[in-house]
Coordinates of N, CA and C and ligand atoms in Angstrom, one line a residue:
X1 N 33.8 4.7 -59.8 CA 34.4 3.9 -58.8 C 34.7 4.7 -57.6
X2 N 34.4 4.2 -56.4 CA 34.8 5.1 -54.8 C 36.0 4.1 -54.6
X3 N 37.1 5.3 -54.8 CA 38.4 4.6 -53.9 C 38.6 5.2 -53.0
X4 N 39.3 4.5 -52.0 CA 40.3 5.1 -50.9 C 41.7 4.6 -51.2
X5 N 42.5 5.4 -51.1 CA 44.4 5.4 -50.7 C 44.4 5.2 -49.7
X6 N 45.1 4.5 -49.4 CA 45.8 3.9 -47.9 C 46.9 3.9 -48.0
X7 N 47.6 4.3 -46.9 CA 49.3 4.1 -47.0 C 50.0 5.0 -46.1
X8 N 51.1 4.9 -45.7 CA 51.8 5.6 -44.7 C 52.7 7.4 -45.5
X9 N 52.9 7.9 -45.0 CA 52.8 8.9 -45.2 C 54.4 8.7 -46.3
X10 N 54.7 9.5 -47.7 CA 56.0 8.8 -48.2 C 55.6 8.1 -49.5
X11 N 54.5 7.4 -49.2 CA 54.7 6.1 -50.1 C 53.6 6.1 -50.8
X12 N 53.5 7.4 -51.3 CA 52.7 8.4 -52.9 C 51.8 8.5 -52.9
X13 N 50.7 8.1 -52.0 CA 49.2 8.4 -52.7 C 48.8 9.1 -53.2
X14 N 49.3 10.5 -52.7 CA 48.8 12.0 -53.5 C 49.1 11.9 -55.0
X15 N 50.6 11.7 -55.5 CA 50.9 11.6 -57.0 C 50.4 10.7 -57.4
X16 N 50.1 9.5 -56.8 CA 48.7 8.3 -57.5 C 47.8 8.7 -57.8
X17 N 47.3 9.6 -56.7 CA 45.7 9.9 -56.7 C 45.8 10.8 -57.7
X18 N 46.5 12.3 -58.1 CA 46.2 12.7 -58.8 C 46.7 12.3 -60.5
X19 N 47.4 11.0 -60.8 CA 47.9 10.4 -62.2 C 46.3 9.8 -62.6
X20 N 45.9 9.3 -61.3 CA 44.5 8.1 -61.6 C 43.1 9.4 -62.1
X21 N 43.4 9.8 -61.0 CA 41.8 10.9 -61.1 C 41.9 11.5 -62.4
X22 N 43.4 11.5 -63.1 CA 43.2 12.4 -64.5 C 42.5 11.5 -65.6
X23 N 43.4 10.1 -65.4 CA 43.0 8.8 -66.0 C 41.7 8.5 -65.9
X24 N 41.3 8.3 -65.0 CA 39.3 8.0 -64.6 C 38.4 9.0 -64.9
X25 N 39.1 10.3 -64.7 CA 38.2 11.3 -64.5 C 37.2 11.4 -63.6
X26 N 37.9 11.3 -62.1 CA 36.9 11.3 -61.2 C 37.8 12.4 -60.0
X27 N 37.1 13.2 -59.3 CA 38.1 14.0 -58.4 C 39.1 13.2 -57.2
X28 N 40.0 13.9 -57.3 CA 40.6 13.3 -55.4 C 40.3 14.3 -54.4
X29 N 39.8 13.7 -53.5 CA 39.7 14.5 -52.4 C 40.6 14.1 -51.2
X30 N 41.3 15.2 -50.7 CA 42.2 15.0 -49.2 C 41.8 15.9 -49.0
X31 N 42.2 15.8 -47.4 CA 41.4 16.6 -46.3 C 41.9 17.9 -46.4
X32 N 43.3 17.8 -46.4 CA 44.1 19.3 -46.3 C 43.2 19.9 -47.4
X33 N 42.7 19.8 -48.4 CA 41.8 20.7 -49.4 C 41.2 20.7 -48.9
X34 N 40.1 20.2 -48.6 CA 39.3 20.2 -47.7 C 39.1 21.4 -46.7
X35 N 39.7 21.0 -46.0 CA 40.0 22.4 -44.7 C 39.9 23.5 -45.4
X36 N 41.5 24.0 -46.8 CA 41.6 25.1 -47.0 C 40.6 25.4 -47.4
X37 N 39.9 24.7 -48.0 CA 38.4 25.3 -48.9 C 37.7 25.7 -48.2
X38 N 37.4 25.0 -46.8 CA 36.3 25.5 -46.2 C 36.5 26.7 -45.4
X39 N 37.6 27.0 -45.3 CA 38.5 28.4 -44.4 C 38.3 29.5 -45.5
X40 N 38.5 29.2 -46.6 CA 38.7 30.3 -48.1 C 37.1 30.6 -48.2
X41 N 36.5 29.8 -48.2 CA 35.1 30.0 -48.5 C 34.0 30.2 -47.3
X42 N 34.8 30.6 -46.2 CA 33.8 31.1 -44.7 C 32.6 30.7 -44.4
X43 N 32.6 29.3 -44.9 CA 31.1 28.6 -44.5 C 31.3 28.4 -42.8
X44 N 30.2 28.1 -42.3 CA 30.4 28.4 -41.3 C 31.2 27.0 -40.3
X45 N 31.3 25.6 -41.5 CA 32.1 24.1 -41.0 C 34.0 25.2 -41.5
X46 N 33.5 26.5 -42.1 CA 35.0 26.6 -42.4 C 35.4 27.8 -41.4
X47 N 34.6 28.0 -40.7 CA 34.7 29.1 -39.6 C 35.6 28.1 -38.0
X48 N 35.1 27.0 -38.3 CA 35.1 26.2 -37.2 C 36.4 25.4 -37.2
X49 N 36.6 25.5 -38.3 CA 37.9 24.5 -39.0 C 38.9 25.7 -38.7
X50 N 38.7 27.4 -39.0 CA 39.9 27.7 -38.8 C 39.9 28.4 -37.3
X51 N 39.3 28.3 -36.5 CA 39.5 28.4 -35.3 C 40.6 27.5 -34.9
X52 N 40.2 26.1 -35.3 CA 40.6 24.6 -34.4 C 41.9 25.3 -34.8
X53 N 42.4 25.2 -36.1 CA 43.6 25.4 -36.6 C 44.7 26.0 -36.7
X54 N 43.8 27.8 -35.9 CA 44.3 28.8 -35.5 C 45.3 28.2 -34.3
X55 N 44.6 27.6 -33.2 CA 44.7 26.9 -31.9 C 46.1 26.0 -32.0
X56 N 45.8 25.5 -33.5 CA 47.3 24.3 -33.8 C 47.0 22.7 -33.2
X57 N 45.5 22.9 -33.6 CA 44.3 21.9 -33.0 C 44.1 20.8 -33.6
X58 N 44.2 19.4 -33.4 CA 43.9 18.8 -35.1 C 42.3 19.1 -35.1
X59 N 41.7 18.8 -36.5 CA 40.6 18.8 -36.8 C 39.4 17.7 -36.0
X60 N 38.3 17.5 -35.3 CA 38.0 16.3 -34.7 C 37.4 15.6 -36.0
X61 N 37.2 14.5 -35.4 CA 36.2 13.3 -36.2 C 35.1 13.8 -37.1
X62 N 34.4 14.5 -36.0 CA 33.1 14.5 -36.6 C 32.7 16.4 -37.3
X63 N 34.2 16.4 -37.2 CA 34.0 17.9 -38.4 C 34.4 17.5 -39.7
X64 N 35.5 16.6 -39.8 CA 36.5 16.0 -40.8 C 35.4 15.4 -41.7
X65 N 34.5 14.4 -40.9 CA 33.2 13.7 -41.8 C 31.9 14.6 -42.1
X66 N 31.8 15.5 -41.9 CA 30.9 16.2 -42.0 C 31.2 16.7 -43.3
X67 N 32.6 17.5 -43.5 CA 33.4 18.0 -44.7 C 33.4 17.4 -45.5
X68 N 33.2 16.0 -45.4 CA 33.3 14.9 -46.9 C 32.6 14.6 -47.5
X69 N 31.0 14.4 -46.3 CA 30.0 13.7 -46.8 C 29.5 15.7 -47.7
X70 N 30.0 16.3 -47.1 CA 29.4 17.6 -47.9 C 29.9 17.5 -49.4
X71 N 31.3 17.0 -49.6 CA 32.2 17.5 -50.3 C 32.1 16.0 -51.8
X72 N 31.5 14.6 -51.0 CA 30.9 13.6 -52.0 C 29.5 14.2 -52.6
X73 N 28.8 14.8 -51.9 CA 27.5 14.8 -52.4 C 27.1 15.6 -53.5
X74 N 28.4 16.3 -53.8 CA 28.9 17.4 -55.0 C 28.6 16.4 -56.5
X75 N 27.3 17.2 -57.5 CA 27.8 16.6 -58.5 C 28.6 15.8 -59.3
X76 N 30.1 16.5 -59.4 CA 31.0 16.0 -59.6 C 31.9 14.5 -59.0
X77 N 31.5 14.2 -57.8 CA 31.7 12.5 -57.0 C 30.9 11.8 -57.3
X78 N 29.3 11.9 -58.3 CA 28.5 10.7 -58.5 C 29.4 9.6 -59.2
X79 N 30.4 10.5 -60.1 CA 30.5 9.0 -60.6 C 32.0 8.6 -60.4
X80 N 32.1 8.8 -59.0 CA 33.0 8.2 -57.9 C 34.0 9.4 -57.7
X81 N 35.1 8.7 -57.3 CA 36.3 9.6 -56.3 C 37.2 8.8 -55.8
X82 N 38.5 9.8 -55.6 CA 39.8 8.9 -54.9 C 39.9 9.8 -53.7
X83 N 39.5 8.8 -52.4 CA 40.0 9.7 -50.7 C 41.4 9.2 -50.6
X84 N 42.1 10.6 -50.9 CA 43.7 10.6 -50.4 C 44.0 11.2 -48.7
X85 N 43.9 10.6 -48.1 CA 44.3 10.2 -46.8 C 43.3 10.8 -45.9
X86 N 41.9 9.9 -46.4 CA 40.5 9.6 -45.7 C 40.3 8.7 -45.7
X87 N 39.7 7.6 -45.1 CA 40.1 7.8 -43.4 C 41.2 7.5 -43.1
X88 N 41.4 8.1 -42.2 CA 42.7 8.4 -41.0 C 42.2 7.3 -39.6
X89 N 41.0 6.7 -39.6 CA 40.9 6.2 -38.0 C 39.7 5.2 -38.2
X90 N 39.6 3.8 -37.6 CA 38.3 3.0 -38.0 C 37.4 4.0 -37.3
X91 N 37.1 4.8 -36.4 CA 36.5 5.6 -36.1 C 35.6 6.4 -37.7
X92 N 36.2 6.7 -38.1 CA 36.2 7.7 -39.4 C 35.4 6.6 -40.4
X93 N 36.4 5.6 -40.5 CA 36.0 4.8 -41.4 C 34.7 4.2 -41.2
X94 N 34.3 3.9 -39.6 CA 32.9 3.4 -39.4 C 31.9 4.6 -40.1
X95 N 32.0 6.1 -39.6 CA 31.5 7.1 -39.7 C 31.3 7.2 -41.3
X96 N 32.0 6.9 -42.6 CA 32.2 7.2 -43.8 C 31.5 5.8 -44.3
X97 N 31.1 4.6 -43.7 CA 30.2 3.4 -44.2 C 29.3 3.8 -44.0
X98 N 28.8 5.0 -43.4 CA 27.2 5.2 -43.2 C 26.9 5.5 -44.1
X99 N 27.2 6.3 -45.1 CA 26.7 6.9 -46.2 C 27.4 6.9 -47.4
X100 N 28.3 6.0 -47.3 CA 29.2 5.9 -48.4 C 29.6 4.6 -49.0
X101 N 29.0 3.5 -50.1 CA 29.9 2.5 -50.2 C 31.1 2.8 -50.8
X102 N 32.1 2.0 -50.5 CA 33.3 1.7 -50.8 C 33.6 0.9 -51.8
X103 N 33.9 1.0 -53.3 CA 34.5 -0.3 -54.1 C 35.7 -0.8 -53.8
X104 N 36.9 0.4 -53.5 CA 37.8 -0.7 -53.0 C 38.9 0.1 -52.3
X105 N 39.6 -0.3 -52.0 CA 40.8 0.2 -51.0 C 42.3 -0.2 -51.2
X106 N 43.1 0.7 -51.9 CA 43.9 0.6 -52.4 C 45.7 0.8 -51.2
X107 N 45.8 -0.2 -50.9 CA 47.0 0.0 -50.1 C 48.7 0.0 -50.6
X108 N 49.1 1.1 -49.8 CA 50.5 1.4 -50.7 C 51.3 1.0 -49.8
X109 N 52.0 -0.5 -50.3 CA 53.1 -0.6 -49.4 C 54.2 -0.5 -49.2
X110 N 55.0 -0.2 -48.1 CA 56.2 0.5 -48.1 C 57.0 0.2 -47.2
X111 N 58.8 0.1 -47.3 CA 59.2 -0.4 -46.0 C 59.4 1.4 -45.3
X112 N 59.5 1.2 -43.9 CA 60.4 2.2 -42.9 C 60.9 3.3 -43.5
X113 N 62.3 1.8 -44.2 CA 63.4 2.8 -44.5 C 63.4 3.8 -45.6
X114 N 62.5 3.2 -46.8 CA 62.3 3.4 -48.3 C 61.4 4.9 -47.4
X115 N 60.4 4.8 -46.9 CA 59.8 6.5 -46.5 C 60.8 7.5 -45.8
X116 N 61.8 7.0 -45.1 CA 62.3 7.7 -44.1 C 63.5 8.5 -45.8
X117 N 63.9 7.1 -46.4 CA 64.8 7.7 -47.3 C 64.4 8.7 -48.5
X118 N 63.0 9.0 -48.6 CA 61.9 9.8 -49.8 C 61.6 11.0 -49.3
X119 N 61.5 10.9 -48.0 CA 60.9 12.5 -47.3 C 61.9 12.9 -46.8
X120 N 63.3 12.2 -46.6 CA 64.3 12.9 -45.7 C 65.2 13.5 -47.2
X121 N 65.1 13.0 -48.1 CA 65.9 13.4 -49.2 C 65.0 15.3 -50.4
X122 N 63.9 15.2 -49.5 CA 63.0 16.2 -50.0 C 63.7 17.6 -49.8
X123 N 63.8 18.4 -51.1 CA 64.6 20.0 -50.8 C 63.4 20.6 -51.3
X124 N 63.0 21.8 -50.7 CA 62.0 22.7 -51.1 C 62.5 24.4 -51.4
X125 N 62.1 25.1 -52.6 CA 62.5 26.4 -53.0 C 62.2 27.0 -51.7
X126 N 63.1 28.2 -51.2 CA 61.9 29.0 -50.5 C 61.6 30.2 -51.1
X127 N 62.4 30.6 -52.2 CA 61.5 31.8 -53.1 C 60.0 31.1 -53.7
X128 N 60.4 29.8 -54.3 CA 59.2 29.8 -55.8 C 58.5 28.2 -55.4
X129 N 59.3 27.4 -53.9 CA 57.9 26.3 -53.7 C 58.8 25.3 -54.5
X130 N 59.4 25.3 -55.5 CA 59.6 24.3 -56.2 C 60.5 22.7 -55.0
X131 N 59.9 21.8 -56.0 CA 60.7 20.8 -55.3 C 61.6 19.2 -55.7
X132 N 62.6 19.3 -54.9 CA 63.9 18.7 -55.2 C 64.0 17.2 -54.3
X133 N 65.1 16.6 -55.0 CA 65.0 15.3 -54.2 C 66.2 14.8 -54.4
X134 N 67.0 14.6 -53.0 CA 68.6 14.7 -53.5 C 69.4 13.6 -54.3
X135 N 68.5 12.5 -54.0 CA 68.4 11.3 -54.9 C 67.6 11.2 -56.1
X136 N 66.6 11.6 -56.1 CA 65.9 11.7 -57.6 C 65.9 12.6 -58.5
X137 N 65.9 13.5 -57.8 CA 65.9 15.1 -58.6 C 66.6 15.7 -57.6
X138 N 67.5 15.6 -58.4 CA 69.0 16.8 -57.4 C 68.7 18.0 -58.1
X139 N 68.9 19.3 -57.4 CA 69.1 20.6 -58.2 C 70.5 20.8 -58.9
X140 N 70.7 21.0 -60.2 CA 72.2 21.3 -60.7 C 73.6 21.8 -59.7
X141 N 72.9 23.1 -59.0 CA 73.8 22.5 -57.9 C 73.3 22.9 -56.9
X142 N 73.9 21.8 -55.4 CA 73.3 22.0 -54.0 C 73.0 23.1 -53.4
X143 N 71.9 22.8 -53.1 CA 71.4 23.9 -52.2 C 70.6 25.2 -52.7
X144 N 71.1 24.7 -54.4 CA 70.2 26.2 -54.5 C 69.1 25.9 -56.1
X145 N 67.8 26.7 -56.0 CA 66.9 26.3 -57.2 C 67.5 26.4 -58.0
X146 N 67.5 25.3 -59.4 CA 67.7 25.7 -60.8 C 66.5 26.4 -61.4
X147 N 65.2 26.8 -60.9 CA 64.4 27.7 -61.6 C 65.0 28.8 -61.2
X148 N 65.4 28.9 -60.0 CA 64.9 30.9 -59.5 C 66.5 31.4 -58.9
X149 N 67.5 30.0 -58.6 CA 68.8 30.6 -57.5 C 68.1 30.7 -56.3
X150 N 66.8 30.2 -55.8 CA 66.6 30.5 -54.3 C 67.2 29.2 -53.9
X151 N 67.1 29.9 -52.0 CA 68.1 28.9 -51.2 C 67.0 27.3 -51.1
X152 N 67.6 26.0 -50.9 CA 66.7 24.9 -50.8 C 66.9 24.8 -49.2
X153 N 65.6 24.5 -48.5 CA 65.7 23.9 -47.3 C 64.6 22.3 -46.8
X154 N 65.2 22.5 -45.9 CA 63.9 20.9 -45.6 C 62.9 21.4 -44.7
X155 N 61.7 21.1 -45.3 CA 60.7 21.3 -44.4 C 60.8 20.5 -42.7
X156 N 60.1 21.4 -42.1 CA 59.8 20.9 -40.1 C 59.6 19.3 -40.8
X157 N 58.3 18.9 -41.7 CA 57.7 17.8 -41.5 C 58.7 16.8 -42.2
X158 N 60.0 16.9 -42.8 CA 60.5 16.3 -43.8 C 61.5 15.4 -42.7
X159 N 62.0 16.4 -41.8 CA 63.0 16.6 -40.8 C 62.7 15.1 -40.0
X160 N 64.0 14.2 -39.6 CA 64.0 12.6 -39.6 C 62.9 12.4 -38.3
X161 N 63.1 13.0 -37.3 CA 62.6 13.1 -36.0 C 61.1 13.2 -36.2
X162 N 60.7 14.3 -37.2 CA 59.0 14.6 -37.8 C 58.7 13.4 -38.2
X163 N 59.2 12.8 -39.4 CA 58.8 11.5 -40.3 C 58.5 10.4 -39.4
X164 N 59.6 10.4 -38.1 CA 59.3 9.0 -37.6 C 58.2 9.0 -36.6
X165 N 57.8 10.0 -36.4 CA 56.6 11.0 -35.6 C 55.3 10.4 -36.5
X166 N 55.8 10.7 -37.4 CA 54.3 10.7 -38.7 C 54.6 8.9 -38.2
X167 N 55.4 8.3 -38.8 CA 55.1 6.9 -38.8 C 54.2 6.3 -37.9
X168 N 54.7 6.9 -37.0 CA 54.1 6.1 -35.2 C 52.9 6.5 -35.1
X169 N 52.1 7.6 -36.1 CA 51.0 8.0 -35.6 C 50.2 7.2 -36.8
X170 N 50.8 7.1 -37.9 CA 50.3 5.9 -39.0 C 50.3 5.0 -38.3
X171 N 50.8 4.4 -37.8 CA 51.0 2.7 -37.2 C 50.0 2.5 -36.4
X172 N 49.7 3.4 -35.0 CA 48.9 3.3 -34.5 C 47.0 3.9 -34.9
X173 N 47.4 4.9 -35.6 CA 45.9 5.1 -35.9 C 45.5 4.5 -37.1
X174 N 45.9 4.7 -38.0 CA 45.6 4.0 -39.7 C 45.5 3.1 -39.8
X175 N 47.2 1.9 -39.4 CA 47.1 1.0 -39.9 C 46.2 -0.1 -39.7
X176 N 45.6 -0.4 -38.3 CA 44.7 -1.3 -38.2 C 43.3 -1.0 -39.5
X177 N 43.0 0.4 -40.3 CA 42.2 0.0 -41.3 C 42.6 -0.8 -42.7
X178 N 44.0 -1.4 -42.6 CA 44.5 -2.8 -43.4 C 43.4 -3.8 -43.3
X179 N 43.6 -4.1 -42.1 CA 42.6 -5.5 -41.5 C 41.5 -5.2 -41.7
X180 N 40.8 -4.2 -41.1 CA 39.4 -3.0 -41.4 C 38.5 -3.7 -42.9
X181 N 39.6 -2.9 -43.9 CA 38.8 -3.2 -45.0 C 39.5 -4.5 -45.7
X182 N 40.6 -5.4 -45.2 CA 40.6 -6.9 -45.8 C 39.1 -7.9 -45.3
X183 N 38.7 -7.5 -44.3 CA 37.7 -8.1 -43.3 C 36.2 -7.7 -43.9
X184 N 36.1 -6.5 -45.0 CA 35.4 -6.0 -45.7 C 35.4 -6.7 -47.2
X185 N 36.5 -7.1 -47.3 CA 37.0 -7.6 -48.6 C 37.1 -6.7 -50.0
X186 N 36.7 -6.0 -49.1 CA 37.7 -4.4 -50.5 C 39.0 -4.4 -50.6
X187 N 39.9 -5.1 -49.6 CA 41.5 -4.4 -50.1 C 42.2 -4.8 -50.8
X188 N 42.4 -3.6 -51.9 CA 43.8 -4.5 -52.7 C 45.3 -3.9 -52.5
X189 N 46.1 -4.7 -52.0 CA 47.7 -4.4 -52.0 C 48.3 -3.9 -53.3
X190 N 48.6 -3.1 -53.0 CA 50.3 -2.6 -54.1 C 51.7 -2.4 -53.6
X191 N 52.7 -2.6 -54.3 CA 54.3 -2.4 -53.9 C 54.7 -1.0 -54.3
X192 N 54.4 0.1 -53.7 CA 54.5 1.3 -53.9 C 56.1 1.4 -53.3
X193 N 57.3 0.1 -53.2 CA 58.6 0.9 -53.8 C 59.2 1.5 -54.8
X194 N 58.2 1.4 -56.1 CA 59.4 1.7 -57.6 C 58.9 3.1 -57.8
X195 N 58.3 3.1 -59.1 CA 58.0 4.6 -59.4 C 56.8 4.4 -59.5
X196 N 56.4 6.0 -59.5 CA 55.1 6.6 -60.2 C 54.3 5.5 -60.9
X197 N 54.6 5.5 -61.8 CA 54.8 4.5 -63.1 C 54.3 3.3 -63.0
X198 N 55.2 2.4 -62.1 CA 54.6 1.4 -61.7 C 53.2 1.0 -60.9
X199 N 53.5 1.6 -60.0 CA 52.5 1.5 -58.7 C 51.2 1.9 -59.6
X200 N 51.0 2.7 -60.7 CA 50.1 2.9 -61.5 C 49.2 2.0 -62.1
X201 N 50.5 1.3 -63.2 CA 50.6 0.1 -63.9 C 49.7 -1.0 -62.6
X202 N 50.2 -1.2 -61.6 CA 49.7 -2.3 -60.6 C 48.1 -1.4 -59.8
X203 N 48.2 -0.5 -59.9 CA 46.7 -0.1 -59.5 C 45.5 -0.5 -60.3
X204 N 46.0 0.0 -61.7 CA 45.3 -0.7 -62.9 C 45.2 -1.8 -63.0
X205 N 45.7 -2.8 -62.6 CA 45.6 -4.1 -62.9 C 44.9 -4.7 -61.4
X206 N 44.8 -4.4 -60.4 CA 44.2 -4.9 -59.3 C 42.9 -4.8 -59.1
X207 N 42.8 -2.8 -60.2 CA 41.1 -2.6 -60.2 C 40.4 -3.5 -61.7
X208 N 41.2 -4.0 -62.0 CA 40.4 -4.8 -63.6 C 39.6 -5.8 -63.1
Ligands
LIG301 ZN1 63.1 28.4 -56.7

Protein backbone atom coordinates (compact mmCIF):
# COMPACT_ATOMS: atom_id res chain seq x y z
CA UNK A 1 0.00 0.00 0.00
CA UNK A 2 1.54 3.74 -0.93
CA UNK A 3 0.67 6.04 1.86
CA UNK A 4 1.23 9.58 2.54
CA UNK A 5 0.93 11.31 6.22
CA UNK A 6 -0.42 14.47 6.16
CA UNK A 7 -0.63 16.73 9.01
CA UNK A 8 0.74 19.82 10.65
CA UNK A 9 3.79 19.61 12.34
CA UNK A 10 2.93 18.09 16.33
CA UNK A 11 0.26 15.97 15.50
CA UNK A 12 2.49 12.56 15.14
CA UNK A 13 3.01 11.33 11.90
CA UNK A 14 6.53 10.30 12.37
CA UNK A 15 5.56 7.88 15.58
CA UNK A 16 2.58 6.70 13.25
CA UNK A 17 4.61 6.19 10.46
CA UNK A 18 7.04 4.34 12.26
CA UNK A 19 4.28 2.00 14.66
CA UNK A 20 2.52 1.27 10.99
CA UNK A 21 5.70 0.55 8.81
CA UNK A 22 6.63 -2.04 11.65
CA UNK A 23 2.96 -3.33 11.41
CA UNK A 24 2.83 -3.48 7.44
CA UNK A 25 6.26 -3.98 6.96
CA UNK A 26 6.73 -1.47 4.43
CA UNK A 27 9.51 1.41 4.93
CA UNK A 28 8.74 5.21 5.97
CA UNK A 29 10.42 7.57 4.17
CA UNK A 30 10.85 11.48 5.27
CA UNK A 31 12.82 13.72 3.67
CA UNK A 32 15.10 14.76 6.61
CA UNK A 33 16.52 10.93 5.98
CA UNK A 34 16.55 11.48 2.89
CA UNK A 35 18.89 14.48 2.73
CA UNK A 36 21.10 12.86 5.61
CA UNK A 37 21.56 9.81 3.42
CA UNK A 38 22.31 11.50 0.48
CA UNK A 39 25.09 13.88 2.25
CA UNK A 40 26.55 10.48 4.23
CA UNK A 41 26.73 8.71 1.07
CA UNK A 42 28.38 11.63 -1.44
CA UNK A 43 26.28 10.82 -4.38
CA UNK A 44 26.46 13.50 -6.27
CA UNK A 45 22.11 14.65 -5.56
CA UNK A 46 23.95 14.41 -1.92
CA UNK A 47 26.71 16.76 -2.86
CA UNK A 48 24.14 19.24 -3.94
CA UNK A 49 21.88 18.81 -1.00
CA UNK A 50 24.72 19.61 1.32
CA UNK A 51 25.80 22.59 -0.33
CA UNK A 52 22.06 24.07 -0.29
CA UNK A 53 22.24 23.20 3.40
CA UNK A 54 25.52 24.41 4.17
CA UNK A 55 23.99 27.88 2.82
CA UNK A 56 20.87 27.31 5.51
CA UNK A 57 18.97 26.90 2.05
CA UNK A 58 15.81 24.94 1.99
CA UNK A 59 16.09 22.02 -0.37
CA UNK A 60 14.20 23.06 -3.91
CA UNK A 61 11.32 21.06 -5.43
CA UNK A 62 12.94 19.43 -7.94
CA UNK A 63 15.99 18.03 -5.87
CA UNK A 64 13.52 16.87 -3.02
CA UNK A 65 11.53 14.79 -5.97
CA UNK A 66 14.33 13.56 -7.59
CA UNK A 67 15.45 12.04 -3.94
CA UNK A 68 12.21 10.08 -3.71
CA UNK A 69 11.52 8.85 -6.96
CA UNK A 70 15.29 7.54 -6.42
CA UNK A 71 14.59 6.39 -2.98
CA UNK A 72 10.72 4.48 -4.12
CA UNK A 73 12.41 2.74 -6.88
CA UNK A 74 14.52 0.81 -4.12
CA UNK A 75 13.45 -2.85 -3.90
CA UNK A 76 12.33 -2.58 -0.71
CA UNK A 77 9.07 0.24 -1.61
CA UNK A 78 7.63 -2.36 -4.24
CA UNK A 79 5.44 -3.41 -1.91
CA UNK A 80 4.57 0.07 -0.86
CA UNK A 81 5.68 2.87 1.76
CA UNK A 82 4.61 5.56 4.22
CA UNK A 83 5.82 9.48 2.98
CA UNK A 84 6.21 11.14 6.32
CA UNK A 85 6.12 14.74 5.48
CA UNK A 86 6.16 14.20 1.49
CA UNK A 87 4.69 16.27 -0.13
CA UNK A 88 5.15 19.44 1.42
CA UNK A 89 3.54 21.54 -1.67
CA UNK A 90 0.74 20.64 -4.59
CA UNK A 91 3.67 21.54 -6.54
CA UNK A 92 5.49 18.34 -5.21
CA UNK A 93 2.45 16.54 -5.09
CA UNK A 94 1.70 17.22 -8.86
CA UNK A 95 5.49 16.27 -9.39
CA UNK A 96 5.07 12.73 -7.21
CA UNK A 97 1.58 11.78 -9.51
CA UNK A 98 3.88 11.44 -12.27
CA UNK A 99 5.33 8.32 -11.33
CA UNK A 100 3.77 7.38 -8.37
CA UNK A 101 0.17 6.12 -7.59
CA UNK A 102 -1.16 6.96 -4.43
CA UNK A 103 -3.60 4.52 -2.42
CA UNK A 104 -4.39 6.82 0.10
CA UNK A 105 -3.74 9.79 2.20
CA UNK A 106 -3.92 9.83 5.64
CA UNK A 107 -4.68 13.15 7.45
CA UNK A 108 -3.85 13.93 11.10
CA UNK A 109 -6.03 16.17 12.60
CA UNK A 110 -5.18 18.62 15.11
CA UNK A 111 -6.31 21.77 16.89
CA UNK A 112 -3.59 25.02 17.19
CA UNK A 113 -3.61 24.72 20.62
CA UNK A 114 -3.28 20.73 21.21
CA UNK A 115 0.33 21.28 18.80
CA UNK A 116 1.39 24.44 20.34
CA UNK A 117 0.76 22.46 23.85
CA UNK A 118 2.96 18.99 22.53
CA UNK A 119 6.01 20.71 21.06
CA UNK A 120 6.12 23.60 23.63
CA UNK A 121 6.03 20.93 26.46
CA UNK A 122 9.13 18.96 24.69
CA UNK A 123 12.58 18.75 27.02
CA UNK A 124 15.58 17.30 25.22
CA UNK A 125 18.91 15.68 27.08
CA UNK A 126 21.84 17.58 26.00
CA UNK A 127 24.41 14.96 27.13
CA UNK A 128 22.40 11.63 25.69
CA UNK A 129 19.41 13.19 23.14
CA UNK A 130 16.92 11.68 25.31
CA UNK A 131 13.38 13.00 25.35
CA UNK A 132 10.96 14.49 27.88
CA UNK A 133 7.55 15.99 27.91
CA UNK A 134 6.50 18.07 30.84
CA UNK A 135 2.99 16.82 30.62
CA UNK A 136 3.45 13.34 29.45
CA UNK A 137 6.79 12.26 30.39
CA UNK A 138 8.12 14.56 33.00
CA UNK A 139 11.76 13.68 34.13
CA UNK A 140 11.80 12.64 37.99
CA UNK A 141 13.06 15.78 38.51
CA UNK A 142 12.95 19.16 36.48
CA UNK A 143 15.34 19.94 34.38
CA UNK A 144 17.46 17.32 34.62
CA UNK A 145 17.82 13.49 32.65
CA UNK A 146 16.73 10.56 34.71
CA UNK A 147 19.06 8.41 32.28
CA UNK A 148 22.36 10.42 32.47
CA UNK A 149 21.72 13.88 35.24
CA UNK A 150 22.27 15.92 31.92
CA UNK A 151 20.78 19.40 31.86
CA UNK A 152 17.04 19.38 29.75
CA UNK A 153 16.54 22.22 27.36
CA UNK A 154 14.04 23.19 24.50
CA UNK A 155 15.00 23.00 21.26
CA UNK A 156 15.17 26.64 18.70
CA UNK A 157 12.23 24.55 16.82
CA UNK A 158 10.18 23.65 20.02
CA UNK A 159 10.41 27.36 21.20
CA UNK A 160 6.51 29.04 20.93
CA UNK A 161 7.53 31.77 18.36
CA UNK A 162 9.31 28.62 16.02
CA UNK A 163 6.04 26.41 16.30
CA UNK A 164 3.75 29.13 15.32
CA UNK A 165 6.29 29.81 12.39
CA UNK A 166 5.97 26.07 11.48
CA UNK A 167 2.14 26.50 11.61
CA UNK A 168 1.87 29.42 9.17
CA UNK A 169 4.17 27.67 6.80
CA UNK A 170 1.82 24.43 7.19
CA UNK A 171 -1.24 26.42 6.55
CA UNK A 172 -0.07 28.08 3.69
CA UNK A 173 1.97 25.55 1.82
CA UNK A 174 0.55 21.96 2.91
CA UNK A 175 -2.68 22.50 3.82
CA UNK A 176 -4.39 23.17 0.54
CA UNK A 177 -3.16 19.25 -0.30
CA UNK A 178 -6.41 18.39 2.16
CA UNK A 179 -8.58 19.45 -0.76
CA UNK A 180 -5.72 18.25 -3.26
CA UNK A 181 -6.18 14.69 -2.53
CA UNK A 182 -10.16 14.81 -1.19
CA UNK A 183 -10.72 16.02 -4.95
CA UNK A 184 -8.50 12.78 -5.70
CA UNK A 185 -10.58 10.82 -3.45
CA UNK A 186 -7.78 9.28 -1.61
CA UNK A 187 -8.20 11.08 1.73
CA UNK A 188 -8.88 9.65 4.87
CA UNK A 189 -9.32 11.80 8.08
CA UNK A 190 -8.04 10.88 11.57
CA UNK A 191 -8.45 12.63 15.21
CA UNK A 192 -4.82 12.63 15.98
CA UNK A 193 -5.71 14.28 19.57
CA UNK A 194 -5.40 11.14 21.86
CA UNK A 195 -2.64 8.83 21.82
CA UNK A 196 -0.26 6.85 19.78
CA UNK A 197 -2.63 4.15 20.28
CA UNK A 198 -5.48 5.49 19.04
CA UNK A 199 -4.80 7.39 16.06
CA UNK A 200 -3.38 3.81 15.19
CA UNK A 201 -6.45 1.93 16.06
CA UNK A 202 -8.32 4.68 13.57
CA UNK A 203 -5.68 4.40 10.84
CA UNK A 204 -6.39 0.70 10.74
CA UNK A 205 -9.81 1.00 10.43
CA UNK A 206 -9.99 3.77 7.68
CA UNK A 207 -7.41 1.63 5.56
CA UNK A 208 -9.86 -1.71 5.91
ZN1 LIG B 1 20.46 12.35 29.33
Amino acid sequence: MNLIFLGAPGAGKGTLATLLSKEYRIPQISTGDLFRAAVKEGSELGRQVRGIMEKGELVPDSLTVELVKERLSKPDARGGYILDGFPRTVAQADALAEFQKIDAVINFSISDELVIRRLSGRRVCRSCGAIYHIENMPPKVEGTCDRCGGELYIRDDDKIDSIKNRLRVYKEQTEPLIAYYRDRAVLREIDSSKSPQDSLAQIESVLE
